[in-house]
Coordinates of C-alpha atoms in Angstrom, one line a residue:
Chain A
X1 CA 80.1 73.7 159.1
X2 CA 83.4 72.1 158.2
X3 CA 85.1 70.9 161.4
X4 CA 88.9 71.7 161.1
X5 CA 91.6 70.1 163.2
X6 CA 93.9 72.8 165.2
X7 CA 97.2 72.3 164.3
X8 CA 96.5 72.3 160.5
X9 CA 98.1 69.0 159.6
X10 CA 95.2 67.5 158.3
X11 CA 94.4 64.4 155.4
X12 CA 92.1 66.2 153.4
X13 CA 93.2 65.1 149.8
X14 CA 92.7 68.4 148.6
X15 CA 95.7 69.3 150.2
X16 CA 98.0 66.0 150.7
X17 CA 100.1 68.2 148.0
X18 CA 101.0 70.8 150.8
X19 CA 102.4 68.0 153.2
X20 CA 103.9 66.3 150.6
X21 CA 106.0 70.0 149.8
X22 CA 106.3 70.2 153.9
X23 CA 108.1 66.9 154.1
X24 CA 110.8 68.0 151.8
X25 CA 111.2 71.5 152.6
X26 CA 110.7 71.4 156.3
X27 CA 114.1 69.6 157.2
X28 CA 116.2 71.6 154.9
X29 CA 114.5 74.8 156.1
X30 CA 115.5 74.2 159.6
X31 CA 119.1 72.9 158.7
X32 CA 120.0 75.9 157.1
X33 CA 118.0 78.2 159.6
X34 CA 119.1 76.9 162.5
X35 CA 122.7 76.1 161.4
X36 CA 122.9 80.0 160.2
X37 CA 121.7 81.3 164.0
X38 CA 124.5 78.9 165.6
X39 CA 127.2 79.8 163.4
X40 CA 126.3 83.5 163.7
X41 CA 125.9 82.8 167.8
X42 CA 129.5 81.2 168.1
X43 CA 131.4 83.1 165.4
X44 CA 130.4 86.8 167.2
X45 CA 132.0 88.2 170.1
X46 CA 130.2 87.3 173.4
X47 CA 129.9 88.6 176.6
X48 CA 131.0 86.8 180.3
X49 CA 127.0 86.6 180.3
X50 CA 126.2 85.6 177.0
X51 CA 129.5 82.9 176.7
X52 CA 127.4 81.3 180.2
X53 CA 124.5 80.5 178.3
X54 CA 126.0 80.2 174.7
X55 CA 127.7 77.2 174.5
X56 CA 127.1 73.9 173.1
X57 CA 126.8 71.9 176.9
X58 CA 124.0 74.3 177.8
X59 CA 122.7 74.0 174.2
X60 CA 122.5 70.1 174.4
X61 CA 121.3 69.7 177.7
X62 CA 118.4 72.1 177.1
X63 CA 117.5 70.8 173.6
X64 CA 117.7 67.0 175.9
X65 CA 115.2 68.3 178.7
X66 CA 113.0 69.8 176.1
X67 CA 113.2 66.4 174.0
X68 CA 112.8 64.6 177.0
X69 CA 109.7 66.1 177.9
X70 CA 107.8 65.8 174.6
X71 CA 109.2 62.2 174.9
X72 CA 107.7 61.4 178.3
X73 CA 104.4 63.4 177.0
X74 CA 104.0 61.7 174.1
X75 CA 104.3 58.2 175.9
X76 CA 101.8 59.2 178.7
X77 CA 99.3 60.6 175.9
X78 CA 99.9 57.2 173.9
X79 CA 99.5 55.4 176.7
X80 CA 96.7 56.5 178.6
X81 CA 94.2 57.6 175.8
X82 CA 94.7 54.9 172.6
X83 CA 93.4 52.4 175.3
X84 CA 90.7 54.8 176.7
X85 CA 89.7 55.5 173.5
X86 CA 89.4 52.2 172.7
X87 CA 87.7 51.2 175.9
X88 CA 85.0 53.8 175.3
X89 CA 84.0 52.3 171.8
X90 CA 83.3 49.2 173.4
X91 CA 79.2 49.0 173.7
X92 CA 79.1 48.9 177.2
X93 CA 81.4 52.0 178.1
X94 CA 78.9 54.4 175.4
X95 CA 77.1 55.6 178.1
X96 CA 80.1 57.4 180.0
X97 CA 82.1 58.0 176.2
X98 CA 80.9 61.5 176.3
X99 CA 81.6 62.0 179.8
X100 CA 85.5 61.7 179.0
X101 CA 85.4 63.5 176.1
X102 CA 83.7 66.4 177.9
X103 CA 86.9 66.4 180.2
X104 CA 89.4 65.8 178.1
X105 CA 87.8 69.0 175.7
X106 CA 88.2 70.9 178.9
X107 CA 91.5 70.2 178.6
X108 CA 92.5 71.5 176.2
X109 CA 90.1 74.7 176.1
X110 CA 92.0 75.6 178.9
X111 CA 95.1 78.0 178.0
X112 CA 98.1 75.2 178.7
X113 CA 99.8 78.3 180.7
X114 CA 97.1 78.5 183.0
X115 CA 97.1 74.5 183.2
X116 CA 100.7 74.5 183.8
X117 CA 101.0 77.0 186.5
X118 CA 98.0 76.1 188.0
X119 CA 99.1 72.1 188.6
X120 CA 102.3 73.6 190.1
X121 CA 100.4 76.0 192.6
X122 CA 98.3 72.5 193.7
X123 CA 101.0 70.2 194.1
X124 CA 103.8 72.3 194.7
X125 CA 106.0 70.1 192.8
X126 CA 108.8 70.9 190.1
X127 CA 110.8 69.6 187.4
X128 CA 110.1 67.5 185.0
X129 CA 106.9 65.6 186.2
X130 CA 105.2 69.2 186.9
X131 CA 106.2 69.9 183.7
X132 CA 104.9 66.8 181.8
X133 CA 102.4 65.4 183.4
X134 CA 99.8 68.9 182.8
X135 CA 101.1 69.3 179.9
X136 CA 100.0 65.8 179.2
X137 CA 96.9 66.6 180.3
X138 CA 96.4 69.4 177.9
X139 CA 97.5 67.5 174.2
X140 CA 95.6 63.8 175.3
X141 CA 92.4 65.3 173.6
X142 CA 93.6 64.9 169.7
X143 CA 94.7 61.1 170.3
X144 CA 91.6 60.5 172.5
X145 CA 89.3 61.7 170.0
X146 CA 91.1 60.2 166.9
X147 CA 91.3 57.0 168.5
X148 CA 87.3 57.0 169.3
X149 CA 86.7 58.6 165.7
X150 CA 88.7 56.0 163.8
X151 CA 87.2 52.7 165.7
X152 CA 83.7 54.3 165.1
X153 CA 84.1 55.1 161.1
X154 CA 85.5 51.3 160.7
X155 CA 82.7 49.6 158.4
X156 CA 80.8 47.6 160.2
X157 CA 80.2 44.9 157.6
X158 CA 84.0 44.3 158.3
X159 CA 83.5 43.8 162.0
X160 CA 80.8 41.3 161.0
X161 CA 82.8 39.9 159.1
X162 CA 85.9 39.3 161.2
X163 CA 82.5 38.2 164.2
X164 CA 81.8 35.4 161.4
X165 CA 84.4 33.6 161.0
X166 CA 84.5 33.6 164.9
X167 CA 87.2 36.2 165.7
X168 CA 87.1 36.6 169.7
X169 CA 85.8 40.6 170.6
X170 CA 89.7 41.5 171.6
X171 CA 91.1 40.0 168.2
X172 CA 88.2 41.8 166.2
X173 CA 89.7 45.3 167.7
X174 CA 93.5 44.6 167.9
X175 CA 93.5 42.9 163.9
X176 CA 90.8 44.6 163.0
X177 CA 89.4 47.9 164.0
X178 CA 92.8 48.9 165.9
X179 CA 94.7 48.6 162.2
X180 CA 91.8 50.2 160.3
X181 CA 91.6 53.0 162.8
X182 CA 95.9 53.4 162.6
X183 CA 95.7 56.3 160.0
X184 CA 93.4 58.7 162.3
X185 CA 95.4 57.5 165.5
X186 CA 98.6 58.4 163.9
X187 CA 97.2 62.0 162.9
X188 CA 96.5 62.3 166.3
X189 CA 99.6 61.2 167.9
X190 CA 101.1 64.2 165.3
X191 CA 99.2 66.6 166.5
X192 CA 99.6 66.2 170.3
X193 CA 103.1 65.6 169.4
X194 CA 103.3 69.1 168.1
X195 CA 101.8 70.5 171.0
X196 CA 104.1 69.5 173.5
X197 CA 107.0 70.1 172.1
X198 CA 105.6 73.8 172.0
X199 CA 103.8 73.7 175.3
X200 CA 107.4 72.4 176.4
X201 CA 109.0 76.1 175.8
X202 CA 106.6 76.6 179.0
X203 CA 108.1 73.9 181.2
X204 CA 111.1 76.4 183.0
X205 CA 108.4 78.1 184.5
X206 CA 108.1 74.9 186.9
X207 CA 112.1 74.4 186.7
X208 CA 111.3 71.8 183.7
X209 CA 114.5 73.5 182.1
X210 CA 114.0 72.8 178.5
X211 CA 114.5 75.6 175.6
X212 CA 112.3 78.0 177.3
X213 CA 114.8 78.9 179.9
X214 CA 117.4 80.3 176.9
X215 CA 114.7 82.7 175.8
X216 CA 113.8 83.7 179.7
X217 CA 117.5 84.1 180.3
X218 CA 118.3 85.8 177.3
X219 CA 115.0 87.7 178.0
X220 CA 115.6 88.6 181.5
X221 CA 119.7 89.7 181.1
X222 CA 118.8 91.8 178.6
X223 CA 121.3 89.4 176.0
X224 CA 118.8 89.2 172.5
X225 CA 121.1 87.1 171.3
X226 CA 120.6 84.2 173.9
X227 CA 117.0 85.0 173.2
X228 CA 117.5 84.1 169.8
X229 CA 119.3 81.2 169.6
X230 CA 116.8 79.7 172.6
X231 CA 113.8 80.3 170.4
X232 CA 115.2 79.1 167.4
X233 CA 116.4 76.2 168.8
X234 CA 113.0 75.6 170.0
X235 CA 111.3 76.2 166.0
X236 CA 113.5 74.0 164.7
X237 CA 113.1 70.7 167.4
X238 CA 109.2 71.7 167.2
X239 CA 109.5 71.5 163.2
X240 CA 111.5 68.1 163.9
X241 CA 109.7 66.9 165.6
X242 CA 106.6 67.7 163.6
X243 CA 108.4 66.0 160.3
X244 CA 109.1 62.9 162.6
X245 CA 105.3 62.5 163.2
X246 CA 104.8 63.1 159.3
X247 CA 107.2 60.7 158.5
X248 CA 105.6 58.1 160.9
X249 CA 102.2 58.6 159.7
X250 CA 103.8 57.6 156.0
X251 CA 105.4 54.9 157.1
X252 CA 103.2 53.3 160.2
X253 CA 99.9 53.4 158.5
X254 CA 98.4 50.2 156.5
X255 CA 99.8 49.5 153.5
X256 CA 96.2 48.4 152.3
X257 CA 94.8 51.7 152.9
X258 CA 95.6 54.7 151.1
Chain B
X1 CA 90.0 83.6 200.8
X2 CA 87.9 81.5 198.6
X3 CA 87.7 82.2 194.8
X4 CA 85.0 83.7 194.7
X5 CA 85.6 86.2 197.4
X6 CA 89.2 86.6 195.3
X7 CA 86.8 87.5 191.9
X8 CA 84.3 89.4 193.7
X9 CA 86.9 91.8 195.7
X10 CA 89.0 91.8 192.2
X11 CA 86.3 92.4 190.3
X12 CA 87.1 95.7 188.8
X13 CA 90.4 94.7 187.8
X14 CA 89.2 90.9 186.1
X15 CA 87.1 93.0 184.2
X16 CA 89.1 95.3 182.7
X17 CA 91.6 92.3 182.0
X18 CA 88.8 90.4 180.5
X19 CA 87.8 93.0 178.3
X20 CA 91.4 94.0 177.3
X21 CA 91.8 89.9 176.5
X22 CA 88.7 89.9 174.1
X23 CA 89.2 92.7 172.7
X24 CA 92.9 91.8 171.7
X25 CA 91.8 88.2 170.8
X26 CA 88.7 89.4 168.5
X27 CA 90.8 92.4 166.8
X28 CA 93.6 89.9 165.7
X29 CA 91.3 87.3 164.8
X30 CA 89.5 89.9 162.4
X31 CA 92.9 90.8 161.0
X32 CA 93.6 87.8 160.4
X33 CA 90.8 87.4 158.7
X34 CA 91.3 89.8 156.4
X35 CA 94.6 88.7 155.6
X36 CA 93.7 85.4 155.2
X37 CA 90.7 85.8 152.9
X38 CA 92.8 87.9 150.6
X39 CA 95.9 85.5 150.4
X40 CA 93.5 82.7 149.8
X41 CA 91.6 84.0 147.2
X42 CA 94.9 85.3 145.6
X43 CA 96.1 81.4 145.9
X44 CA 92.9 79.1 145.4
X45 CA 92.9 78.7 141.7
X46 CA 96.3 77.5 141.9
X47 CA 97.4 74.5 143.1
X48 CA 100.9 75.0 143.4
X49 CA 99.7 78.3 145.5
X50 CA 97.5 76.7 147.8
X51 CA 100.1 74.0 148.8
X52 CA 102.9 77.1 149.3
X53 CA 100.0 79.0 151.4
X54 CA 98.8 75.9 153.4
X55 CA 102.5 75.0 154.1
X56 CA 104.0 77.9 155.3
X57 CA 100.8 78.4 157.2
X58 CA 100.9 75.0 158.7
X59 CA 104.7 75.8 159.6
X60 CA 104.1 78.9 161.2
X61 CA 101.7 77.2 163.4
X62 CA 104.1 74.5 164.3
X63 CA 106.3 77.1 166.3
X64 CA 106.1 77.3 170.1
X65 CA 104.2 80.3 170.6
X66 CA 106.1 81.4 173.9
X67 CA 109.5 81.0 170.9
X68 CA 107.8 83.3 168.3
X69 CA 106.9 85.4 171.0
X70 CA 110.7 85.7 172.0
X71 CA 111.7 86.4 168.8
X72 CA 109.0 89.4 168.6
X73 CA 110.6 91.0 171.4
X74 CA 113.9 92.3 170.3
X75 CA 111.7 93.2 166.9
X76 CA 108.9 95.2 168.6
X77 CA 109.8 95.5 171.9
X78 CA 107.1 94.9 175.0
X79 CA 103.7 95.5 175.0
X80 CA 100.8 95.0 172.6
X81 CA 102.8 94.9 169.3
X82 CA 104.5 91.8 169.8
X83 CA 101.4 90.2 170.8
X84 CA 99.2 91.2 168.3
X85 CA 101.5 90.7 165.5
X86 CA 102.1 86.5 166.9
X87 CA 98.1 86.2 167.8
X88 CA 97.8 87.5 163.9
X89 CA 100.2 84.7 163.0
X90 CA 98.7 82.0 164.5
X91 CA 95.2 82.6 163.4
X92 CA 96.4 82.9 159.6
X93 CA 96.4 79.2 159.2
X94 CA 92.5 78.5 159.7
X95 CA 91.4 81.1 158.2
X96 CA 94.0 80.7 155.2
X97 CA 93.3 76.9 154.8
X98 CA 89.7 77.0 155.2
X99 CA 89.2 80.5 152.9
X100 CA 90.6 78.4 150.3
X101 CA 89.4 74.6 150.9
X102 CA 86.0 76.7 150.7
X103 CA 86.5 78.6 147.6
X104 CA 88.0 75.5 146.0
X105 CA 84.3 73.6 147.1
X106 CA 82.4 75.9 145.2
X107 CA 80.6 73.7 142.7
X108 CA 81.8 74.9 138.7
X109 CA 78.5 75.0 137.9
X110 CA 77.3 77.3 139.7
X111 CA 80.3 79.8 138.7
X112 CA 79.1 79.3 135.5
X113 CA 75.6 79.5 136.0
X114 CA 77.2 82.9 137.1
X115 CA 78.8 83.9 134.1
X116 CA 76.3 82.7 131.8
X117 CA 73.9 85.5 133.6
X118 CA 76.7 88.1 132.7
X119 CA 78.2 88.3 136.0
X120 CA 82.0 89.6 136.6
X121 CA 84.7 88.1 137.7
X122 CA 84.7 90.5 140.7
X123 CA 80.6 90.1 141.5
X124 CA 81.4 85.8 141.3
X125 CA 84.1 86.0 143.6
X126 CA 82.0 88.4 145.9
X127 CA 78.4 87.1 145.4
X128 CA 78.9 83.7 144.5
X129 CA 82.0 82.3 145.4
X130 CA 82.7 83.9 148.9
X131 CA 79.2 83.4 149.9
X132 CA 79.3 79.5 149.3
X133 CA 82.9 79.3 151.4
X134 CA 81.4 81.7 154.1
X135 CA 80.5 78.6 156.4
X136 CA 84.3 77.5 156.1
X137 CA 85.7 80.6 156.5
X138 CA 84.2 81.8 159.6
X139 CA 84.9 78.1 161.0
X140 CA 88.4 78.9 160.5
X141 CA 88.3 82.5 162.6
X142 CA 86.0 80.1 165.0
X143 CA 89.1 77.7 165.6
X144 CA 91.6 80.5 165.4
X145 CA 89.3 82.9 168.3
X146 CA 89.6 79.6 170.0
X147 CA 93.3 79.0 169.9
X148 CA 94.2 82.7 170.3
X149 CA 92.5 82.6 173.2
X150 CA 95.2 80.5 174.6
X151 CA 98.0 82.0 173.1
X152 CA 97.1 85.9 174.8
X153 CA 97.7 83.8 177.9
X154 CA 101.5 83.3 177.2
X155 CA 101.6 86.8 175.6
X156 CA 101.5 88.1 178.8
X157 CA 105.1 87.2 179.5
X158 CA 105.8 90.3 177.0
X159 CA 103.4 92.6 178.8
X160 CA 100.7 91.2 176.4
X161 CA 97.2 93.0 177.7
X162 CA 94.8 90.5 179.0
X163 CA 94.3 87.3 181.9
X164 CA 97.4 86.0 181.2
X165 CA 99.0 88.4 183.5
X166 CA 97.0 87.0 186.2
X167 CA 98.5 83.5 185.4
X168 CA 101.8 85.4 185.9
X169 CA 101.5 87.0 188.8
X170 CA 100.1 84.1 190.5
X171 CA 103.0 81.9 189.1
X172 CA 105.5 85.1 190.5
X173 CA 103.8 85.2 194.0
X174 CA 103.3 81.3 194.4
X175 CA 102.9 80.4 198.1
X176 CA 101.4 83.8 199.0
X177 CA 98.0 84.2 200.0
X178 CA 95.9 84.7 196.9
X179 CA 98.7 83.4 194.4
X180 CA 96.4 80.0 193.3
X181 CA 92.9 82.3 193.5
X182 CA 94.7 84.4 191.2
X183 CA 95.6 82.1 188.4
X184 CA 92.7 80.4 188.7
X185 CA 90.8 83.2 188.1
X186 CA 92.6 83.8 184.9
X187 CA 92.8 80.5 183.7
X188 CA 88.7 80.4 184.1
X189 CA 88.6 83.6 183.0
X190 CA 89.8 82.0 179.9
X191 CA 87.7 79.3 179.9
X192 CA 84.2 81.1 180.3
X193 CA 85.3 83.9 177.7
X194 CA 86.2 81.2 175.1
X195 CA 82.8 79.7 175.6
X196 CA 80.8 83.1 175.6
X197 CA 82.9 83.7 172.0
X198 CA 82.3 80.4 171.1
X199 CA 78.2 81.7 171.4
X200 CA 79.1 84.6 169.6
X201 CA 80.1 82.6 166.7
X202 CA 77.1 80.5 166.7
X203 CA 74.7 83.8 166.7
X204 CA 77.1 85.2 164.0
X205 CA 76.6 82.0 161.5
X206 CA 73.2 81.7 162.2
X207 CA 72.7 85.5 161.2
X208 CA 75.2 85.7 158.4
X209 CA 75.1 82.3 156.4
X210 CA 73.0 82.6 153.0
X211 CA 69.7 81.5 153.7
X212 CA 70.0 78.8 150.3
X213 CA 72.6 77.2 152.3
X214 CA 71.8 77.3 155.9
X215 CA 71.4 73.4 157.2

């Protein structure tokens, strides 16, 4: 059977021509998307409620707490599994390589609500750390397992190679297999990238703030239209930030592959 | 109260919310399905189609569910609509993507093998050609079952049937007695039903798959 990555931004050549249509229409969509649902939110007549939420302080500090919490999710994911992954290709650490895997496939089976209310109920804490770091926990899988798959599909003639002319082990990964592997760590970073800035919408359940809490207020009041400009806001940073990662993984990856 | 004494005094009412979770999870998926296989056979034969498909497909899947969710609301109100109609939306892209990356695998020869023995263009597409992508297609409404799964958790928040409203309340009652038994229960609940389905689909593809291609 085919295996198929989840968020559906995936190198098969077949359909390179469907990102490469995504990378120009994706900005401009949300440009004239979201600047249409401001316009429309500033230029009507608003409410005492509606004016507390609808204005562009509250707009910018939520869009910041969201961004700041994909930011400091992305960096722990980064972080913590590139170097696992490239610990667990090392010979000694196959034994235990599944063993992580198995968790971190846990992970992500598990609905991130669930994960994210559940890590709050433990610790009892709140803002953004109970926000990011489950939520962490929930998008390290696609990095982990990039990271592992990349290293391992490196030709080993070419780590031979690098071996013979009496590379030492760490320079044979970091200017060897680590560049090689770049391309599938990159797709991975862009897919756990995309699913916290969507798992991020979640963070005001655990006082995260973030662009959540427009669409709960607006939700909650009974005001649609602080509903509406909350989610949208939150579409377009999510498709943002999705054109960032496909912009990285353009301009980031080896020139000599590709 | 331990967890299991939680599940085992709830157990009537885990049930029902397992089954209501399922059953809204499978019925979207199959949906989906449906949709998908139609827009990708409409699209595979041309390029310029598939990457318009893909694409918006890839972009609706980009979208914060718990957003698209919000935007339902005012639409369809609270309930089952609203999360039907986002769990259909989300599982489009798999299915979509795969339908067509497995129509467009189908080996020319045999299509013409096809024609050459006087066969239709409607009895290619339905005995040849969707039989060959069957593998990737129901690999897509796998990975779709598997992410809807998920996403009926957060559906919940708009009175979505299913576990998720045990997340909720257990996130609404936090500090009280049973509030973390609660939304662990769900949150397993999840978990274990994802897996069983994930069975299912194994059974399924082992029963379904034409015998000339099984591996």
């Amino acid at each position: 059977m085919s295996d198929v990555d989840v968020t559906g931004l995936s190198s098969e050549p077949g359909l390179k021509r469907a990102d490469r249509v995504r990378l120009l229409a994706q900005p401009l969509a949300v440009l004239v998307v979201v600047g249409a649902v401001l316009v429309w939110a500033f230029a009507r007549e608003t409410d005492e409620i509606e004016a507390e939420s609808i204005q562009a302080g509250v707009l910018l500090t939520k869009t910041w707490e969201h961004l700041l919490i994909t930011v400091v999710v992305t960096a722990i994911v980064v972080g913590v599994a590139v170097p696992l992954g490239a610990m667990l290709t090392r010979r000694w650490a196959k034994p235990v390589a599944p063993v992580f895997l198995g968790i971190a496939n846990i992970g992500q089976a598990a609905p991130a609500l669930g994960v994210l209310v559940l890590f709050f109920l433990w610790t009892g804490w709140e803002g953004l750390w109970a926000a990011a770091l489950p939520i962490a926990f929930y998008s390290l899988l696609p990095v982990l397992r990039n990271t592992i798959v990349g290293i391992q599909s490196v030709d080993p003639s070419l780590v031979d190679a690098a071996r013979g002319i009496g590379m030492s082990p760490r320079s044979v990964l970091l200017r060897v297999e680590m560049p090689l592997a770049l391309p599938m760590v990159l797709a991975g970073i862009r897919t756990s990238l995309v699913l916290a800035v969507g798992t991020a919408t979640l963070a005001f359940f655990v006082n995260g703030g973030g662009l959540g809490e427009l669409v709960d207020t607006g939700y909650k009041l009974n005001r649609p239209a602080v509903l509406v400009v909350g989610a949208v806001l939150a579409v377009g940073l999510a498709l943002v930030v999705d054109w960032l990662g496909a912009l990285a993984e353009q301009l980031l990856g080896p020139k000599g592959l590709g | 109260m331990t967890l299991f004494d939680y599940i085992a005094d709830r157990w009537d009412r885990l049930a029902l919310q397992s089954w209501l979770h399922v059953s809204e999870v499978v019925q979207s998926t199959l949906l989906a399905a449906v949709l998908g296989v139609l827009i990708g056979v409409a699209v595979y034969r041309s390029p310029v189609g598939s990457a318009v498909a893909t694409g918006l497909a890839s972009t609706i899947l980009t979208i914060p569910s718990f957003a698209l969710l919000g935007l339902l609301i005012p639409v369809f109100g609270l309930g089952p609509t609203p999360a039907v109609v986002a769990l259909v939306l989300y599982a489009l892209l798999p299915i979509t993507r795969n339908t067509i990356v497995g129509l467009a695998g189908v080996d020319p020869a045999v299509t013409d093998a096809a024609k050459g023995i006087g066969m239709g263009r409607l009895a290619v597409l339905t005995r040849v050609e969707l039989r060959l992508a069957w593998p990737a297609i129901l690999a897509g409404m796998r990975v779709a079952t598997q992410m809807l799964m998920g996403i009926a958790v957060i559906a919940a928040y708009a009175k979505g049937p299913g576990l998720g409203g045990e997340v909720f309340s257990g996130l609404t009652r936090a500090g009280s007695a049973n509030a973390t038994n609660q939304a662990l229960a769900g949150t397993l609940g999840v978990v274990v039903l994802a897996l069983l389905l994930e069975g299912v689909y194994f059974f399924i593809a082992r029963f379904t798959v034409s015998r000339g291609i099984r591996g």
